[in-house]
Amino acid sequence: MATYEVIRKLGEGSHGILYEAEQVELKRRVAMKRLRPELRGRPRMVERFAREAQVCGSLNHPNVVTVHDSGVDESGPFIAFELLLGETLLDLGRREAPLPASVVLDIVDETLLGLGSAHACGIVHRDVKPANVFLCVRPDGSTTVKLLDFGIAKTPTRESLTGLTNPGDVVGSFAFMAQEQLFQNEVDGRADLYSVGVCMYMLLSGVKPFDASTVQDLVLQLKQRPAPLNQRMPSIPPDLSATVHRALEREAKDRFASAEEMRLALAACRGNDRSAWGRATLTDITIRESASDSPAPFDAPTALPPEDGVTEPRVERLQRTRLAAPCLLYTSDAADE
């Protein structure tokens, strides 16, 4: 088994604690996620933790965070991820939303590429939200998207056989959940596309499509259509607004059939209008460090559900560290709101 030396603590969520560590044999820096000590005696949490490593490890795609190693040692279960430099889409949205449409389209394009690779393997993420989309700065200064946290992903293996989901469990972050996920019905990749639609609506307008603080409120609001995006933001072209609203359709059959179909629709909205995001010259939007105060409408706190139900993890915010650029080192479950 590989030997790891912990260098420092990076962050902490409700399920895991994240460290920067070094794989001693290879002299490689990694982001090491460990299950919280109080959860190590709960078989379902241990198995979900292990499944995150299995799911990420099965996806070899540039827009999905890479797993280097996983296992159990004297300190309990761990996952060693690639160490990322950058920030989450949540941090960017808090600081800058509403964002230019060209920037949102570039970020969402790569997000859909990562999701499409998962869907092709029969994997549904089930927790797509800005905190789980990471804007990674490469060594050459360019930027790419990395999807994080597949801990509650649905896999081709029936979950009932492993006991990971009990009757009545609702897994995910409810503000981003399609109705079929809220109502515990069968879900497929179109549920993830709904979540992408919620993210786009937030990033383009600065507010969520539904202003619900509880699951019950959201269920009631889902019976109505959200305010038209181009009504909130007149600068949004009608075709882009219509595309976002198609992703937000109540019935899965009325949404895009696949991540690729949604990508093509968004590409048609963009035409030749591409931002500088992701290219060698980064914009200030990409590299500025998050301000301490953030606009409340973008990610106003929501009620915490019962344990093992809807996941809206609590977070201990840590002092941020500047490295090559004023950005965060991050991977799954740290700063996950």
Short mmCIF file of the C-alpha atoms (twelve columns), coordinates in Angstrom:
data_MODEL
# 
_entry.id   MODEL 
# 
loop_
_atom_site.group_PDB 
_atom_site.id 
_atom_site.type_symbol 
_atom_site.label_atom_id 
_atom_site.label_alt_id 
_atom_site.label_comp_id 
_atom_site.label_asym_id 
_atom_site.label_seq_id 
_atom_site.Cartn_x 
_atom_site.Cartn_y 
_atom_site.Cartn_z 
_atom_site.pdbx_PDB_model_num 
ATOM 1   C CA . MET A 1   0.000   0.000  0.000   1 
ATOM 2   C CA . ALA A 2   1.177   3.506  -0.789  1 
ATOM 3   C CA . THR A 3   2.415   5.670  2.079   1 
ATOM 4   C CA . TYR A 4   1.051   9.194  2.499   1 
ATOM 5   C CA . GLU A 5   2.347   12.071 4.577   1 
ATOM 6   C CA . VAL A 6   -0.266  14.681 5.499   1 
ATOM 7   C CA . ILE A 7   0.937   18.222 4.891   1 
ATOM 8   C CA . ARG A 8   -2.030  20.346 5.923   1 
ATOM 9   C CA . LYS A 9   -5.769  20.423 6.283   1 
ATOM 10  C CA . LEU A 10  -7.591  22.000 3.340   1 
ATOM 11  C CA . GLY A 11  -11.237 21.863 4.341   1 
ATOM 12  C CA . GLU A 12  -13.999 20.000 6.060   1 
ATOM 13  C CA . GLY A 13  -17.529 18.951 5.136   1 
ATOM 14  C CA . SER A 14  -20.285 16.996 6.847   1 
ATOM 15  C CA . HIS A 15  -18.966 13.638 5.576   1 
ATOM 16  C CA . GLY A 16  -15.255 14.093 4.966   1 
ATOM 17  C CA . ILE A 17  -12.122 15.984 5.887   1 
ATOM 18  C CA . LEU A 18  -9.757  17.033 3.108   1 
ATOM 19  C CA . TYR A 19  -5.988  17.262 3.398   1 
ATOM 20  C CA . GLU A 20  -3.083  18.070 1.162   1 
ATOM 21  C CA . ALA A 21  -0.756  15.078 1.356   1 
ATOM 22  C CA . GLU A 22  2.273   13.637 -0.366  1 
ATOM 23  C CA . GLN A 23  2.466   10.113 -1.730  1 
ATOM 24  C CA . VAL A 24  5.904   9.334  -0.345  1 
ATOM 25  C CA . GLU A 25  7.032   6.753  -2.908  1 
ATOM 26  C CA . LEU A 26  6.233   8.953  -5.920  1 
ATOM 27  C CA . LYS A 27  6.824   12.361 -4.308  1 
ATOM 28  C CA . ARG A 28  3.383   13.280 -5.633  1 
ATOM 29  C CA . ARG A 29  1.090   15.817 -3.995  1 
ATOM 30  C CA . VAL A 30  -2.531  14.681 -3.705  1 
ATOM 31  C CA . ALA A 31  -5.770  15.804 -2.125  1 
ATOM 32  C CA . MET A 32  -6.603  13.159 0.477   1 
ATOM 33  C CA . LYS A 33  -10.210 12.869 1.594   1 
ATOM 34  C CA . ARG A 34  -10.929 10.943 4.796   1 
ATOM 35  C CA . LEU A 35  -14.284 9.908  6.185   1 
ATOM 36  C CA . ARG A 36  -15.086 11.767 9.376   1 
ATOM 37  C CA . PRO A 37  -14.172 9.697  12.474  1 
ATOM 38  C CA . GLU A 38  -17.739 9.684  13.839  1 
ATOM 39  C CA . LEU A 39  -19.000 8.110  10.586  1 
ATOM 40  C CA . ARG A 40  -16.503 5.258  10.356  1 
ATOM 41  C CA . GLY A 41  -18.724 2.931  12.387  1 
ATOM 42  C CA . ARG A 42  -21.698 3.356  10.047  1 
ATOM 43  C CA . PRO A 43  -21.556 0.735  7.263   1 
ATOM 44  C CA . ARG A 44  -23.726 2.687  4.815   1 
ATOM 45  C CA . MET A 45  -21.522 5.780  5.076   1 
ATOM 46  C CA . VAL A 46  -18.360 3.694  4.699   1 
ATOM 47  C CA . GLU A 47  -19.758 1.986  1.606   1 
ATOM 48  C CA . ARG A 48  -20.914 5.272  0.070   1 
ATOM 49  C CA . PHE A 49  -17.439 6.688  0.671   1 
ATOM 50  C CA . ALA A 50  -15.854 3.688  -1.045  1 
ATOM 51  C CA . ARG A 51  -18.287 3.998  -3.934  1 
ATOM 52  C CA . GLU A 52  -17.180 7.565  -4.621  1 
ATOM 53  C CA . ALA A 53  -13.680 6.253  -5.305  1 
ATOM 54  C CA . GLN A 54  -15.027 3.409  -7.450  1 
ATOM 55  C CA . VAL A 55  -17.236 5.674  -9.562  1 
ATOM 56  C CA . CYS A 56  -14.602 8.374  -10.134 1 
ATOM 57  C CA . GLY A 57  -11.979 5.707  -10.766 1 
ATOM 58  C CA . SER A 58  -14.137 4.164  -13.487 1 
ATOM 59  C CA . LEU A 59  -14.399 7.472  -15.367 1 
ATOM 60  C CA . ASN A 60  -11.307 8.417  -17.312 1 
ATOM 61  C CA . HIS A 61  -12.290 11.854 -18.564 1 
ATOM 62  C CA . PRO A 62  -10.519 15.252 -18.420 1 
ATOM 63  C CA . ASN A 63  -13.649 16.902 -16.978 1 
ATOM 64  C CA . VAL A 64  -13.976 14.475 -14.038 1 
ATOM 65  C CA . VAL A 65  -11.648 14.636 -11.026 1 
ATOM 66  C CA . THR A 66  -9.048  11.844 -11.148 1 
ATOM 67  C CA . VAL A 67  -8.721  9.279  -8.356  1 
ATOM 68  C CA . HIS A 68  -5.129  8.118  -7.798  1 
ATOM 69  C CA . ASP A 69  -5.727  5.689  -4.942  1 
ATOM 70  C CA . SER A 70  -8.151  4.593  -2.231  1 
ATOM 71  C CA . GLY A 71  -8.163  2.208  0.687   1 
ATOM 72  C CA . VAL A 72  -8.184  1.877  4.449   1 
ATOM 73  C CA . ASP A 73  -5.252  2.474  6.798   1 
ATOM 74  C CA . GLU A 74  -4.814  3.014  10.514  1 
ATOM 75  C CA . SER A 75  -6.667  6.338  10.236  1 
ATOM 76  C CA . GLY A 76  -9.652  4.847  8.419   1 
ATOM 77  C CA . PRO A 77  -10.950 5.017  4.817   1 
ATOM 78  C CA . PHE A 78  -9.314  7.472  2.418   1 
ATOM 79  C CA . ILE A 79  -9.419  8.569  -1.207  1 
ATOM 80  C CA . ALA A 80  -6.421  10.206 -2.891  1 
ATOM 81  C CA . PHE A 81  -7.509  12.589 -5.651  1 
ATOM 82  C CA . GLU A 82  -5.513  14.732 -8.019  1 
ATOM 83  C CA . LEU A 83  -4.633  17.999 -6.303  1 
ATOM 84  C CA . LEU A 84  -6.467  20.855 -8.008  1 
ATOM 85  C CA . LEU A 85  -5.655  24.557 -8.123  1 
ATOM 86  C CA . GLY A 86  -8.598  26.881 -8.659  1 
ATOM 87  C CA . GLU A 87  -12.032 27.466 -7.166  1 
ATOM 88  C CA . THR A 88  -15.552 26.091 -7.284  1 
ATOM 89  C CA . LEU A 89  -18.294 27.491 -9.453  1 
ATOM 90  C CA . LEU A 90  -20.055 28.344 -6.183  1 
ATOM 91  C CA . ASP A 91  -17.196 30.674 -5.225  1 
ATOM 92  C CA . LEU A 92  -17.197 32.272 -8.654  1 
ATOM 93  C CA . GLY A 93  -20.970 32.704 -8.629  1 
ATOM 94  C CA . ARG A 94  -21.010 34.219 -5.166  1 
ATOM 95  C CA . ARG A 95  -18.462 36.776 -6.209  1 
ATOM 96  C CA . GLU A 96  -19.470 37.587 -9.772  1 
ATOM 97  C CA . ALA A 97  -23.047 36.463 -10.570 1 
ATOM 98  C CA . PRO A 98  -24.685 37.325 -12.845 1 
ATOM 99  C CA . LEU A 99  -21.910 36.151 -15.161 1 
ATOM 100 C CA . PRO A 100 -21.531 36.953 -18.868 1 
ATOM 101 C CA . ALA A 101 -23.396 34.433 -21.002 1 
ATOM 102 C CA . SER A 102 -20.236 33.564 -22.959 1 
ATOM 103 C CA . VAL A 103 -18.423 32.544 -19.745 1 
ATOM 104 C CA . VAL A 104 -21.381 30.471 -18.515 1 
ATOM 105 C CA . LEU A 105 -21.669 28.723 -21.872 1 
ATOM 106 C CA . ASP A 106 -17.987 27.766 -21.879 1 
ATOM 107 C CA . ILE A 107 -18.148 26.391 -18.324 1 
ATOM 108 C CA . VAL A 108 -21.383 24.499 -18.938 1 
ATOM 109 C CA . ASP A 109 -20.035 23.024 -22.182 1 
ATOM 110 C CA . GLU A 110 -17.216 21.266 -20.282 1 
ATOM 111 C CA . THR A 111 -19.560 20.323 -17.446 1 
ATOM 112 C CA . LEU A 112 -21.824 18.571 -19.947 1 
ATOM 113 C CA . LEU A 113 -18.842 16.774 -21.473 1 
ATOM 114 C CA . GLY A 114 -17.994 15.325 -18.055 1 
ATOM 115 C CA . LEU A 115 -21.610 14.392 -17.369 1 
ATOM 116 C CA . GLY A 116 -21.956 12.845 -20.801 1 
ATOM 117 C CA . SER A 117 -19.020 10.538 -20.095 1 
ATOM 118 C CA . ALA A 118 -20.659 9.450  -16.828 1 
ATOM 119 C CA . HIS A 119 -24.068 8.919  -18.435 1 
ATOM 120 C CA . ALA A 120 -22.479 6.783  -21.154 1 
ATOM 121 C CA . CYS A 121 -21.310 4.455  -18.367 1 
ATOM 122 C CA . GLY A 122 -24.793 4.347  -16.817 1 
ATOM 123 C CA . ILE A 123 -23.797 6.708  -13.980 1 
ATOM 124 C CA . VAL A 124 -26.115 9.529  -12.853 1 
ATOM 125 C CA . HIS A 125 -24.341 12.083 -10.646 1 
ATOM 126 C CA . ARG A 126 -27.491 13.142 -8.701  1 
ATOM 127 C CA . ASP A 127 -25.767 16.093 -6.991  1 
ATOM 128 C CA . VAL A 128 -24.791 18.539 -9.742  1 
ATOM 129 C CA . LYS A 129 -24.524 22.012 -8.220  1 
ATOM 130 C CA . PRO A 130 -22.010 24.891 -8.272  1 
ATOM 131 C CA . ALA A 131 -20.108 23.496 -5.258  1 
ATOM 132 C CA . ASN A 132 -19.417 20.295 -7.216  1 
ATOM 133 C CA . VAL A 133 -18.149 22.002 -10.369 1 
ATOM 134 C CA . PHE A 134 -14.508 22.976 -9.987  1 
ATOM 135 C CA . LEU A 135 -12.721 25.527 -12.178 1 
ATOM 136 C CA . CYS A 136 -9.221  24.105 -12.337 1 
ATOM 137 C CA . VAL A 137 -6.232  26.207 -13.358 1 
ATOM 138 C CA . ARG A 138 -3.718  24.129 -15.305 1 
ATOM 139 C CA . PRO A 139 0.066   24.640 -15.016 1 
ATOM 140 C CA . ASP A 140 0.068   26.537 -18.344 1 
ATOM 141 C CA . GLY A 141 -2.504  29.017 -16.985 1 
ATOM 142 C CA . SER A 142 -5.466  27.711 -18.963 1 
ATOM 143 C CA . THR A 143 -8.627  26.613 -17.190 1 
ATOM 144 C CA . THR A 144 -10.817 23.544 -17.307 1 
ATOM 145 C CA . VAL A 145 -13.848 22.132 -15.485 1 
ATOM 146 C CA . LYS A 146 -13.600 19.163 -13.134 1 
ATOM 147 C CA . LEU A 147 -16.741 17.452 -11.833 1 
ATOM 148 C CA . LEU A 148 -16.464 16.525 -8.152  1 
ATOM 149 C CA . ASP A 149 -18.199 14.338 -5.581  1 
ATOM 150 C CA . PHE A 150 -19.801 11.232 -7.040  1 
ATOM 151 C CA . GLY A 151 -20.571 9.951  -3.534  1 
ATOM 152 C CA . ILE A 152 -24.326 9.645  -4.128  1 
ATOM 153 C CA . ALA A 153 -24.173 8.776  -7.820  1 
ATOM 154 C CA . LYS A 154 -26.567 6.179  -9.181  1 
ATOM 155 C CA . THR A 155 -24.693 3.339  -10.873 1 
ATOM 156 C CA . PRO A 156 -25.843 0.509  -13.153 1 
ATOM 157 C CA . THR A 157 -25.705 -1.838 -10.147 1 
ATOM 158 C CA . ARG A 158 -29.020 -1.857 -8.314  1 
ATOM 159 C CA . GLU A 159 -28.549 0.073  -5.084  1 
ATOM 160 C CA . SER A 160 -31.111 -2.031 -3.227  1 
ATOM 161 C CA . LEU A 161 -28.676 -4.937 -3.360  1 
ATOM 162 C CA . THR A 162 -26.024 -3.028 -1.481  1 
ATOM 163 C CA . GLY A 163 -28.347 -1.318 0.988   1 
ATOM 164 C CA . LEU A 164 -27.037 2.154  0.236   1 
ATOM 165 C CA . THR A 165 -30.460 3.708  -0.183  1 
ATOM 166 C CA . ASN A 166 -33.359 3.042  2.153   1 
ATOM 167 C CA . PRO A 167 -37.037 3.494  1.259   1 
ATOM 168 C CA . GLY A 168 -37.920 7.165  1.807   1 
ATOM 169 C CA . ASP A 169 -34.359 8.441  1.347   1 
ATOM 170 C CA . VAL A 170 -34.013 11.482 -0.893  1 
ATOM 171 C CA . VAL A 171 -30.416 11.967 -1.951  1 
ATOM 172 C CA . GLY A 172 -29.057 15.151 -3.462  1 
ATOM 173 C CA . SER A 173 -29.274 18.894 -2.796  1 
ATOM 174 C CA . PHE A 174 -32.939 19.725 -3.041  1 
ATOM 175 C CA . ALA A 175 -32.670 23.181 -4.625  1 
ATOM 176 C CA . PHE A 176 -31.074 21.509 -7.677  1 
ATOM 177 C CA . MET A 177 -33.214 18.375 -7.831  1 
ATOM 178 C CA . ALA A 178 -35.646 17.426 -10.581 1 
ATOM 179 C CA . GLN A 179 -39.094 16.374 -9.465  1 
ATOM 180 C CA . GLU A 180 -38.464 12.682 -10.143 1 
ATOM 181 C CA . GLN A 181 -35.496 12.784 -7.766  1 
ATOM 182 C CA . LEU A 182 -37.498 14.659 -5.126  1 
ATOM 183 C CA . PHE A 183 -40.309 12.139 -5.365  1 
ATOM 184 C CA . GLN A 184 -37.879 9.197  -5.188  1 
ATOM 185 C CA . ASN A 185 -38.792 7.955  -8.641  1 
ATOM 186 C CA . GLU A 186 -36.429 6.350  -11.148 1 
ATOM 187 C CA . VAL A 187 -33.858 8.856  -12.436 1 
ATOM 188 C CA . ASP A 188 -31.587 8.953  -15.463 1 
ATOM 189 C CA . GLY A 189 -29.177 11.473 -16.943 1 
ATOM 190 C CA . ARG A 190 -31.995 13.953 -17.583 1 
ATOM 191 C CA . ALA A 191 -32.141 14.607 -13.830 1 
ATOM 192 C CA . ASP A 192 -28.533 15.847 -14.019 1 
ATOM 193 C CA . LEU A 193 -29.448 18.058 -16.981 1 
ATOM 194 C CA . TYR A 194 -32.205 19.633 -14.881 1 
ATOM 195 C CA . SER A 195 -29.561 20.434 -12.255 1 
ATOM 196 C CA . VAL A 196 -27.371 22.010 -14.940 1 
ATOM 197 C CA . GLY A 197 -30.359 24.150 -15.918 1 
ATOM 198 C CA . VAL A 198 -30.712 25.363 -12.320 1 
ATOM 199 C CA . CYS A 199 -27.000 26.220 -12.247 1 
ATOM 200 C CA . MET A 200 -27.264 28.152 -15.522 1 
ATOM 201 C CA . TYR A 201 -30.301 30.082 -14.340 1 
ATOM 202 C CA . MET A 202 -28.448 31.065 -11.159 1 
ATOM 203 C CA . LEU A 203 -25.223 32.022 -12.906 1 
ATOM 204 C CA . LEU A 204 -26.964 34.087 -15.590 1 
ATOM 205 C CA . SER A 205 -29.428 35.863 -13.277 1 
ATOM 206 C CA . GLY A 206 -27.825 35.749 -9.811  1 
ATOM 207 C CA . VAL A 207 -30.851 34.005 -8.250  1 
ATOM 208 C CA . LYS A 208 -32.280 30.496 -8.121  1 
ATOM 209 C CA . PRO A 209 -35.250 29.697 -10.382 1 
ATOM 210 C CA . PHE A 210 -37.281 28.690 -7.307  1 
ATOM 211 C CA . ASP A 211 -36.967 30.528 -3.993  1 
ATOM 212 C CA . ALA A 212 -37.626 27.586 -1.681  1 
ATOM 213 C CA . SER A 213 -36.099 27.052 1.766   1 
ATOM 214 C CA . THR A 214 -37.628 23.613 2.368   1 
ATOM 215 C CA . VAL A 215 -38.407 20.533 0.288   1 
ATOM 216 C CA . GLN A 216 -42.122 21.139 0.845   1 
ATOM 217 C CA . ASP A 217 -41.883 24.668 -0.549  1 
ATOM 218 C CA . LEU A 218 -39.971 23.434 -3.565  1 
ATOM 219 C CA . VAL A 219 -42.542 20.719 -4.325  1 
ATOM 220 C CA . LEU A 220 -45.264 23.382 -4.386  1 
ATOM 221 C CA . GLN A 221 -43.223 25.769 -6.527  1 
ATOM 222 C CA . LEU A 222 -42.346 23.064 -9.045  1 
ATOM 223 C CA . LYS A 223 -45.998 23.083 -10.079 1 
ATOM 224 C CA . GLN A 224 -45.352 26.523 -11.541 1 
ATOM 225 C CA . ARG A 225 -42.834 27.636 -14.147 1 
ATOM 226 C CA . PRO A 226 -39.941 29.834 -13.001 1 
ATOM 227 C CA . ALA A 227 -39.901 33.452 -14.100 1 
ATOM 228 C CA . PRO A 228 -38.546 33.656 -17.672 1 
ATOM 229 C CA . LEU A 229 -34.784 34.103 -17.559 1 
ATOM 230 C CA . ASN A 230 -34.797 36.868 -20.172 1 
ATOM 231 C CA . GLN A 231 -37.481 38.657 -18.151 1 
ATOM 232 C CA . ARG A 232 -35.169 38.772 -15.145 1 
ATOM 233 C CA . MET A 233 -32.183 39.601 -17.379 1 
ATOM 234 C CA . PRO A 234 -33.293 41.373 -20.601 1 
ATOM 235 C CA . SER A 235 -29.748 41.055 -21.964 1 
ATOM 236 C CA . ILE A 236 -30.155 37.254 -22.242 1 
ATOM 237 C CA . PRO A 237 -31.071 36.295 -25.842 1 
ATOM 238 C CA . PRO A 238 -34.479 34.606 -26.186 1 
ATOM 239 C CA . ASP A 239 -32.984 31.407 -27.655 1 
ATOM 240 C CA . LEU A 240 -30.614 30.992 -24.699 1 
ATOM 241 C CA . SER A 241 -33.435 31.643 -22.241 1 
ATOM 242 C CA . ALA A 242 -35.598 29.039 -24.001 1 
ATOM 243 C CA . THR A 243 -32.766 26.491 -23.907 1 
ATOM 244 C CA . VAL A 244 -32.254 26.923 -20.146 1 
ATOM 245 C CA . HIS A 245 -35.995 26.593 -19.559 1 
ATOM 246 C CA . ARG A 246 -36.120 23.400 -21.605 1 
ATOM 247 C CA . ALA A 247 -33.553 21.902 -19.208 1 
ATOM 248 C CA . LEU A 248 -35.832 23.014 -16.345 1 
ATOM 249 C CA . GLU A 249 -38.953 21.292 -17.648 1 
ATOM 250 C CA . ARG A 250 -40.950 19.523 -14.933 1 
ATOM 251 C CA . GLU A 251 -41.270 16.280 -16.914 1 
ATOM 252 C CA . ALA A 252 -38.056 14.489 -17.873 1 
ATOM 253 C CA . LYS A 253 -39.466 13.636 -21.322 1 
ATOM 254 C CA . ASP A 254 -39.696 17.355 -22.136 1 
ATOM 255 C CA . ARG A 255 -36.023 18.036 -21.356 1 
ATOM 256 C CA . PHE A 256 -33.011 17.293 -23.516 1 
ATOM 257 C CA . ALA A 257 -32.546 13.595 -24.145 1 
ATOM 258 C CA . SER A 258 -28.799 13.692 -23.477 1 
ATOM 259 C CA . ALA A 259 -25.921 15.907 -22.395 1 
ATOM 260 C CA . GLU A 260 -24.732 16.021 -26.007 1 
ATOM 261 C CA . GLU A 261 -28.119 17.244 -27.239 1 
ATOM 262 C CA . MET A 262 -28.035 20.028 -24.653 1 
ATOM 263 C CA . ARG A 263 -24.456 20.909 -25.670 1 
ATOM 264 C CA . LEU A 264 -25.502 21.239 -29.302 1 
ATOM 265 C CA . ALA A 265 -28.474 23.439 -28.386 1 
ATOM 266 C CA . LEU A 266 -26.263 25.722 -26.310 1 
ATOM 267 C CA . ALA A 267 -23.646 25.853 -29.082 1 
ATOM 268 C CA . ALA A 268 -26.348 27.076 -31.460 1 
ATOM 269 C CA . CYS A 269 -27.210 29.837 -28.977 1 
ATOM 270 C CA . ARG A 270 -23.601 30.903 -28.764 1 
ATOM 271 C CA . GLY A 271 -22.638 30.893 -32.422 1 
ATOM 272 C CA . ASN A 272 -19.140 32.339 -32.636 1 
ATOM 273 C CA . ASP A 273 -19.377 34.188 -29.316 1 
ATOM 274 C CA . ARG A 274 -16.756 32.501 -27.125 1 
ATOM 275 C CA . SER A 275 -15.219 33.962 -23.995 1 
ATOM 276 C CA . ALA A 276 -11.538 33.948 -23.086 1 
ATOM 277 C CA . TRP A 277 -12.339 31.552 -20.235 1 
ATOM 278 C CA . GLY A 278 -10.374 28.340 -20.496 1 
ATOM 279 C CA . ARG A 279 -7.730  29.808 -22.759 1 
ATOM 280 C CA . ALA A 280 -4.144  30.642 -21.901 1 
ATOM 281 C CA . THR A 281 -5.062  34.192 -20.859 1 
ATOM 282 C CA . LEU A 282 -7.369  34.033 -17.864 1 
ATOM 283 C CA . THR A 283 -9.939  36.688 -17.076 1 
ATOM 284 C CA . ASP A 284 -10.098 38.396 -13.695 1 
ATOM 285 C CA . ILE A 285 -13.326 36.462 -13.118 1 
ATOM 286 C CA . THR A 286 -11.424 33.193 -13.101 1 
ATOM 287 C CA . ILE A 287 -8.506  34.013 -10.829 1 
ATOM 288 C CA . ARG A 288 -9.707  36.543 -8.276  1 
ATOM 289 C CA . GLU A 289 -10.012 35.239 -4.743  1 
ATOM 290 C CA . SER A 290 -13.523 35.081 -3.257  1 
ATOM 291 C CA . ALA A 291 -14.676 38.045 -1.214  1 
ATOM 292 C CA . SER A 292 -15.699 37.356 2.370   1 
ATOM 293 C CA . ASP A 293 -19.202 38.711 1.803   1 
ATOM 294 C CA . SER A 294 -21.289 37.175 -0.960  1 
ATOM 295 C CA . PRO A 295 -24.630 38.170 -2.517  1 
ATOM 296 C CA . ALA A 296 -27.286 36.338 -0.529  1 
ATOM 297 C CA . PRO A 297 -29.743 35.673 -3.381  1 
ATOM 298 C CA . PHE A 298 -27.269 33.460 -5.230  1 
ATOM 299 C CA . ASP A 299 -26.837 30.831 -2.525  1 
ATOM 300 C CA . ALA A 300 -29.036 31.773 0.417   1 
ATOM 301 C CA . PRO A 301 -28.908 29.066 3.120   1 
ATOM 302 C CA . THR A 302 -31.533 26.358 2.962   1 
ATOM 303 C CA . ALA A 303 -32.943 24.240 5.760   1 
ATOM 304 C CA . LEU A 304 -30.806 21.235 6.693   1 
ATOM 305 C CA . PRO A 305 -32.655 17.938 6.215   1 
ATOM 306 C CA . PRO A 306 -32.499 14.899 8.499   1 
ATOM 307 C CA . GLU A 307 -29.221 12.971 8.526   1 
ATOM 308 C CA . ASP A 308 -28.840 10.533 5.606   1 
ATOM 309 C CA . GLY A 309 -31.630 12.327 3.751   1 
ATOM 310 C CA . VAL A 310 -31.214 15.250 1.376   1 
ATOM 311 C CA . THR A 311 -27.588 16.270 1.494   1 
ATOM 312 C CA . GLU A 312 -26.836 19.948 2.140   1 
ATOM 313 C CA . PRO A 313 -23.542 19.493 4.039   1 
ATOM 314 C CA . ARG A 314 -22.443 21.851 6.762   1 
ATOM 315 C CA . VAL A 315 -18.975 23.287 6.255   1 
ATOM 316 C CA . GLU A 316 -16.195 24.581 8.430   1 
ATOM 317 C CA . ARG A 317 -14.641 27.451 6.493   1 
ATOM 318 C CA . LEU A 318 -10.861 27.537 6.710   1 
ATOM 319 C CA . GLN A 319 -8.334  30.253 6.044   1 
ATOM 320 C CA . ARG A 320 -7.665  30.205 2.317   1 
ATOM 321 C CA . THR A 321 -4.147  29.715 1.091   1 
ATOM 322 C CA . ARG A 322 -2.550  31.497 -1.838  1 
ATOM 323 C CA . LEU A 323 -0.379  29.349 -4.076  1 
ATOM 324 C CA . ALA A 324 0.673   30.074 -7.649  1 
ATOM 325 C CA . ALA A 325 -2.459  32.189 -8.097  1 
ATOM 326 C CA . PRO A 326 -4.971  33.590 -5.595  1 
ATOM 327 C CA . CYS A 327 -7.130  30.483 -5.846  1 
ATOM 328 C CA . LEU A 328 -8.136  27.476 -3.790  1 
ATOM 329 C CA . LEU A 329 -6.792  23.983 -3.711  1 
ATOM 330 C CA . TYR A 330 -9.842  21.835 -3.545  1 
ATOM 331 C CA . THR A 331 -11.564 18.598 -4.280  1 
ATOM 332 C CA . SER A 332 -14.707 16.733 -3.185  1 
ATOM 333 C CA . ASP A 333 -16.626 17.681 -0.026  1 
ATOM 334 C CA . ALA A 334 -14.585 20.690 1.090   1 
ATOM 335 C CA . ALA A 335 -16.521 23.960 0.961   1 
ATOM 336 C CA . ASP A 336 -19.512 21.959 -0.243  1 
ATOM 337 C CA . GLU A 337 -22.633 24.051 0.260   1 
# 
